[in-house]
């Protein structure tokens, strides 16, 4: 690249950052992770996940879309108009990786891809492959029924930006393009992607803004990308446009946080990823414009989440119907959504809130989400992913290699590749140690003479498995500065900053030593503060209490009443059936006085500390304080590592008294049968015979099956018995999610058939077949002896249907 051009951009970067966050993150490329927890994770991402995302973008037609635009031939190949963004995020992940691990082959692959993107950009800078392809196919008379199916979010006849404040995602894709372009320029010094981004940004500024088309992005993200363009170019128009997109909100749907002005919002509502990106951008604009207008909104919404709407794993967004927030304290476990992307967005927002304030509570929550909900999103092998991250499974959940809507995989690559930027921060000469894990970094301070002094920090620790941390401080020359050491809230007895969760036991002390001598430093906003002249060879030692903590939820969280969760260090734990002497973990009970020990198992799940204790399977409850119990040995594993051995029963919250326990199911004709179903059934078949009785037809905390999106169809479930059975009564509990905005309803009609001499025959039921919602539908029929029975249901027009339970006797 032209040297003068580089110098000009560096000058612009310096000018743009004259106003900036009061606390600056230490760039991730300056921090070398050497630990046994995050370093191996990053290596898996570099060697497996990044190549995997590029391969899947090719296999699913996302890259072909750019080629088809350039060649002016062929149809749109993937599912959604916003699929371009997955390619941009993959490039950003690769760029971050290249900054710490140069790879000429990967660099050449990205350069080749950027050439395809450049060829797909329209002359005026517009780039959104779905629209360009759709317009061409409409114009040339090539449009067909397959094209019609791809109009999920936007119609071909819609003008540019017309549906931007709804679901077109045009600026969403642009934002990811801008972030990728900046990352690529920083990693390689090449402008090939940056020029594409800047050309697109000029078009965006021309078409959208005050006095032009005044629309708020339907999916926030472009605001973050615009701020990054401002940082790299110094062009204030990009920063002003980001602020415009924030300020124009307040005329639309709560789902998109468009129901109020950003500065007026006080509660977390709507889509969780959108909210996380929006407030990350608000923090950026606050820092770079020195405005205070968003501060109260950011603080209030963050506290609303952490105090009322966050899972103990740090996951956010409880419901799948809106991929986001529901009512306060409504935190179901089996149906928990906790999208992986929402964890990523939440961590980034928490990090920015810390940079604005210096308050450790934001890093405490960041750490909880990072180690648990977010880290669970990626398999240990690096090539399978969770979209939702539930806190309970009944053999119905496993990671998959890709998704139709594949926002999470490439988002994970860019997150893990840049993770190290959260470990340290600086404010002038002051150094903040935010996260712990073996690593080393060298920072630049200034001494009293105005001379630059290199300060090396080296962390030696087995964190998060052990609580001992040694930090070596080696300035090249004696240097006076403040070292801020975050003391995690969990180490001080605080489960979370507010009162959504609490530890049963808050015993245990944090020990801090300086050069081998115990000290009692002052504390500021959750940080231990050591202000002194540092010399080479100085060191600080921290020892965090690592006993296992039992956690209780606020009594307002109905789903967790009479339950406890287990935490050790920053890690949440869960029970997975594969590790138990008795796999009936849905029916366990763990008294509060049962001791819990821990053991490091190097051969399990990549090397983890497990928790070991005794529990009880509840066979029968005799009274509120007495039950028929079976003693079992139990082992809990870190939540992030679950489901790496296939589908299984899993739970985070464990009953700690009989009022929260579920009695073990007894064998029935249905549960002992072979279960089958018509094509298109969703969820695990055993759900219909698991004896988990729902509270109502919309109860999504109990397993169910459904056939959505098959509308108005006739479908069936079938029991094949081990031997001929004499039967005369059936009860069915229908699944119906109309109240939560879903597409399943009780059926229009249903009937029962039995197998006789190889032929299906209807049973004779004089009382007919009732269709009731929120209740058992019981039918008594003329007894039959048969080896199989079929439940046949016909759905109403325009909707689908499902079943919670099907009992037979």
Short mmCIF file of N, CA and C in Angstrom, two decimals, residues 12-92:
data_model
loop_
_atom_site.label_atom_id
_atom_site.label_comp_id
_atom_site.label_asym_id
_atom_site.label_seq_id
_atom_site.Cartn_x
_atom_site.Cartn_y
_atom_site.Cartn_z
N UNK A 12 -5.69 10.14 10.63
CA UNK A 12 -7.14 10.21 10.80
C UNK A 12 -7.58 9.39 12.00
N UNK A 13 -6.97 8.22 12.17
CA UNK A 13 -7.30 7.36 13.31
C UNK A 13 -6.96 8.07 14.62
N UNK A 14 -5.80 8.72 14.68
CA UNK A 14 -5.40 9.44 15.89
C UNK A 14 -6.37 10.58 16.19
N UNK A 15 -6.74 11.33 15.13
CA UNK A 15 -7.66 12.45 15.30
C UNK A 15 -9.03 11.95 15.75
N UNK A 16 -9.50 10.87 15.16
CA UNK A 16 -10.83 10.34 15.50
C UNK A 16 -10.87 9.86 16.93
N UNK A 17 -9.74 9.43 17.45
CA UNK A 17 -9.72 8.89 18.80
C UNK A 17 -9.32 9.91 19.86
N UNK A 18 -9.25 11.19 19.46
CA UNK A 18 -8.98 12.23 20.45
C UNK A 18 -10.09 12.23 21.50
N UNK A 19 -11.33 12.05 21.03
CA UNK A 19 -12.45 11.80 21.93
C UNK A 19 -12.72 10.31 21.87
N UNK A 20 -12.68 9.66 23.00
CA UNK A 20 -12.76 8.21 22.98
C UNK A 20 -13.22 7.72 24.34
N UNK A 21 -13.24 6.40 24.51
CA UNK A 21 -13.57 5.83 25.80
C UNK A 21 -12.55 6.29 26.84
N UNK A 22 -13.02 6.65 28.03
CA UNK A 22 -12.06 7.07 29.07
C UNK A 22 -11.09 5.96 29.45
N UNK A 23 -11.54 4.73 29.35
CA UNK A 23 -10.67 3.57 29.57
C UNK A 23 -10.52 2.86 28.24
N UNK A 24 -9.29 2.59 27.84
CA UNK A 24 -9.02 2.00 26.53
C UNK A 24 -8.67 0.51 26.65
N UNK A 25 -9.30 -0.33 25.84
CA UNK A 25 -8.92 -1.74 25.86
C UNK A 25 -7.53 -1.94 25.27
N UNK A 26 -6.80 -2.86 25.81
CA UNK A 26 -5.52 -3.24 25.21
C UNK A 26 -5.83 -4.14 24.02
N UNK A 27 -5.41 -3.79 22.82
CA UNK A 27 -5.77 -4.57 21.63
C UNK A 27 -5.41 -6.05 21.78
N UNK A 28 -6.25 -6.88 21.21
CA UNK A 28 -6.09 -8.33 21.41
C UNK A 28 -4.77 -8.84 20.87
N UNK A 29 -4.24 -8.20 19.82
CA UNK A 29 -2.98 -8.69 19.25
C UNK A 29 -1.78 -8.40 20.15
N UNK A 30 -1.99 -7.57 21.20
CA UNK A 30 -0.92 -7.30 22.15
C UNK A 30 -0.95 -8.25 23.35
N UNK A 31 -1.95 -9.12 23.41
CA UNK A 31 -2.09 -10.04 24.53
C UNK A 31 -1.92 -11.47 24.01
N UNK A 32 -0.93 -12.16 24.51
CA UNK A 32 -0.67 -13.53 24.09
C UNK A 32 -1.22 -14.48 25.15
N UNK A 33 -2.27 -15.20 24.80
CA UNK A 33 -2.84 -16.17 25.73
C UNK A 33 -1.96 -17.42 25.75
N UNK A 34 -1.65 -17.90 26.95
CA UNK A 34 -0.82 -19.10 27.10
C UNK A 34 -1.51 -20.13 27.99
N UNK A 35 -2.78 -19.91 28.30
CA UNK A 35 -3.49 -20.76 29.26
C UNK A 35 -3.98 -22.05 28.63
N UNK A 36 -4.57 -22.88 29.44
CA UNK A 36 -5.09 -24.17 28.98
C UNK A 36 -6.59 -24.14 28.77
N UNK A 37 -7.18 -22.95 28.91
CA UNK A 37 -8.63 -22.85 28.73
C UNK A 37 -8.96 -22.11 27.44
N UNK A 38 -8.56 -20.83 27.32
CA UNK A 38 -8.92 -20.05 26.15
C UNK A 38 -7.98 -20.25 24.98
N UNK A 39 -6.69 -20.46 25.24
CA UNK A 39 -5.75 -20.65 24.13
C UNK A 39 -6.13 -21.86 23.27
N UNK A 40 -6.41 -23.04 23.86
CA UNK A 40 -6.85 -24.16 23.01
C UNK A 40 -8.14 -23.86 22.27
N UNK A 41 -9.03 -23.08 22.90
CA UNK A 41 -10.28 -22.73 22.24
C UNK A 41 -9.99 -21.88 20.99
N UNK A 42 -9.10 -20.92 21.14
CA UNK A 42 -8.75 -20.09 20.00
C UNK A 42 -8.07 -20.90 18.89
N UNK A 43 -7.27 -21.86 19.26
CA UNK A 43 -6.61 -22.69 18.26
C UNK A 43 -7.61 -23.53 17.49
N UNK A 44 -8.62 -24.04 18.17
CA UNK A 44 -9.68 -24.80 17.49
C UNK A 44 -10.42 -23.89 16.52
N UNK A 45 -10.70 -22.68 16.95
CA UNK A 45 -11.39 -21.73 16.07
C UNK A 45 -10.53 -21.43 14.85
N UNK A 46 -9.24 -21.21 15.07
CA UNK A 46 -8.34 -20.89 13.94
C UNK A 46 -8.22 -22.06 12.96
N UNK A 47 -8.04 -23.25 13.50
CA UNK A 47 -7.76 -24.42 12.64
C UNK A 47 -9.02 -25.09 12.10
N UNK A 48 -10.13 -24.98 12.83
CA UNK A 48 -11.33 -25.72 12.45
C UNK A 48 -12.51 -24.79 12.11
N UNK A 49 -12.87 -23.91 13.05
CA UNK A 49 -14.11 -23.15 12.89
C UNK A 49 -14.04 -22.16 11.74
N UNK A 50 -12.96 -21.44 11.61
CA UNK A 50 -12.85 -20.47 10.52
C UNK A 50 -12.89 -21.17 9.16
N UNK A 51 -12.09 -22.22 8.91
CA UNK A 51 -12.24 -22.93 7.63
C UNK A 51 -13.64 -23.52 7.45
N UNK A 52 -14.24 -23.98 8.54
CA UNK A 52 -15.58 -24.57 8.47
C UNK A 52 -16.60 -23.53 8.01
N UNK A 53 -16.52 -22.31 8.53
CA UNK A 53 -17.50 -21.29 8.14
C UNK A 53 -17.32 -20.90 6.67
N UNK A 54 -16.08 -20.84 6.19
CA UNK A 54 -15.87 -20.54 4.78
C UNK A 54 -16.44 -21.66 3.90
N UNK A 55 -16.21 -22.89 4.32
CA UNK A 55 -16.72 -24.03 3.55
C UNK A 55 -18.25 -24.02 3.50
N UNK A 56 -18.88 -23.77 4.65
CA UNK A 56 -20.34 -23.77 4.69
C UNK A 56 -20.92 -22.58 3.92
N UNK A 57 -20.24 -21.44 3.93
CA UNK A 57 -20.71 -20.32 3.12
C UNK A 57 -20.66 -20.66 1.64
N UNK A 58 -19.69 -21.48 1.26
CA UNK A 58 -19.62 -21.92 -0.14
C UNK A 58 -20.69 -22.98 -0.43
N UNK A 59 -20.81 -23.98 0.45
CA UNK A 59 -21.75 -25.08 0.22
C UNK A 59 -23.19 -24.61 0.17
N UNK A 60 -23.52 -23.59 0.93
CA UNK A 60 -24.91 -23.13 1.03
C UNK A 60 -25.24 -22.02 0.04
N UNK A 61 -24.32 -21.68 -0.84
CA UNK A 61 -24.60 -20.71 -1.89
C UNK A 61 -24.42 -19.27 -1.52
N UNK A 62 -23.97 -18.99 -0.31
CA UNK A 62 -23.80 -17.60 0.10
C UNK A 62 -22.73 -16.90 -0.74
N UNK A 63 -21.66 -17.60 -1.03
CA UNK A 63 -20.62 -17.00 -1.88
C UNK A 63 -21.04 -17.02 -3.34
N UNK A 64 -21.78 -18.03 -3.72
CA UNK A 64 -22.29 -18.11 -5.09
C UNK A 64 -23.20 -16.94 -5.40
N UNK A 65 -23.88 -16.42 -4.39
CA UNK A 65 -24.74 -15.25 -4.63
C UNK A 65 -23.94 -14.07 -5.18
N UNK A 66 -22.75 -13.84 -4.64
CA UNK A 66 -21.91 -12.75 -5.15
C UNK A 66 -21.46 -13.05 -6.59
N UNK A 67 -21.14 -14.30 -6.85
CA UNK A 67 -20.73 -14.68 -8.20
C UNK A 67 -21.87 -14.50 -9.19
N UNK A 68 -23.09 -14.83 -8.77
CA UNK A 68 -24.24 -14.71 -9.68
C UNK A 68 -24.59 -13.25 -9.96
N UNK A 69 -24.34 -12.37 -8.99
CA UNK A 69 -24.53 -10.94 -9.25
C UNK A 69 -23.51 -10.48 -10.29
N UNK A 70 -22.26 -10.86 -10.09
CA UNK A 70 -21.20 -10.42 -10.99
C UNK A 70 -21.40 -10.93 -12.42
N UNK A 71 -21.87 -12.17 -12.55
CA UNK A 71 -22.04 -12.77 -13.87
C UNK A 71 -23.39 -12.45 -14.50
N UNK A 72 -24.27 -11.80 -13.73
CA UNK A 72 -25.62 -11.48 -14.21
C UNK A 72 -26.35 -12.73 -14.69
N UNK A 73 -26.17 -13.82 -13.93
CA UNK A 73 -26.85 -15.07 -14.27
C UNK A 73 -27.10 -15.87 -13.00
N UNK A 74 -28.12 -16.71 -13.06
CA UNK A 74 -28.40 -17.57 -11.93
C UNK A 74 -29.30 -16.91 -10.90
N UNK A 75 -29.85 -17.75 -10.03
CA UNK A 75 -30.79 -17.30 -9.00
C UNK A 75 -30.07 -17.06 -7.67
N UNK A 76 -30.83 -16.53 -6.73
CA UNK A 76 -30.32 -16.39 -5.37
C UNK A 76 -30.27 -17.79 -4.76
N UNK A 77 -29.12 -18.17 -4.19
CA UNK A 77 -28.87 -19.58 -3.86
C UNK A 77 -29.14 -19.96 -2.41
N UNK A 78 -29.18 -19.01 -1.49
CA UNK A 78 -29.36 -19.37 -0.09
C UNK A 78 -30.77 -18.98 0.37
N UNK A 79 -30.99 -18.91 1.68
CA UNK A 79 -32.35 -18.78 2.18
C UNK A 79 -32.83 -17.36 2.42
N UNK A 80 -31.94 -16.49 2.89
CA UNK A 80 -32.37 -15.18 3.36
C UNK A 80 -31.55 -14.06 2.73
N UNK A 81 -32.21 -12.91 2.57
CA UNK A 81 -31.52 -11.77 2.01
C UNK A 81 -30.32 -11.34 2.81
N UNK A 82 -30.36 -11.56 4.12
CA UNK A 82 -29.25 -11.12 4.97
C UNK A 82 -28.10 -12.10 5.01
N UNK A 83 -28.13 -13.13 4.17
CA UNK A 83 -27.05 -14.13 4.18
C UNK A 83 -25.69 -13.55 3.79
N UNK A 84 -25.70 -12.42 3.10
CA UNK A 84 -24.41 -11.77 2.79
C UNK A 84 -23.62 -11.51 4.07
N UNK A 85 -24.31 -11.21 5.15
CA UNK A 85 -23.63 -10.84 6.40
C UNK A 85 -22.79 -11.99 6.93
N UNK A 86 -23.20 -13.23 6.68
CA UNK A 86 -22.42 -14.37 7.17
C UNK A 86 -21.05 -14.43 6.50
N UNK A 87 -20.99 -14.01 5.25
CA UNK A 87 -19.71 -13.96 4.54
C UNK A 87 -18.83 -12.86 5.13
N UNK A 88 -19.42 -11.71 5.40
CA UNK A 88 -18.65 -10.60 5.97
C UNK A 88 -18.10 -10.96 7.35
N UNK A 89 -18.92 -11.59 8.16
CA UNK A 89 -18.46 -11.97 9.51
C UNK A 89 -17.34 -13.00 9.43
N UNK A 90 -17.44 -13.92 8.47
CA UNK A 90 -16.37 -14.90 8.30
C UNK A 90 -15.05 -14.21 7.94
N UNK A 91 -15.14 -13.18 7.09
CA UNK A 91 -13.93 -12.42 6.74
C UNK A 91 -13.37 -11.71 7.97
N UNK A 92 -14.26 -11.12 8.77
CA UNK A 92 -13.78 -10.44 9.97
C UNK A 92 -13.09 -11.41 10.92
#
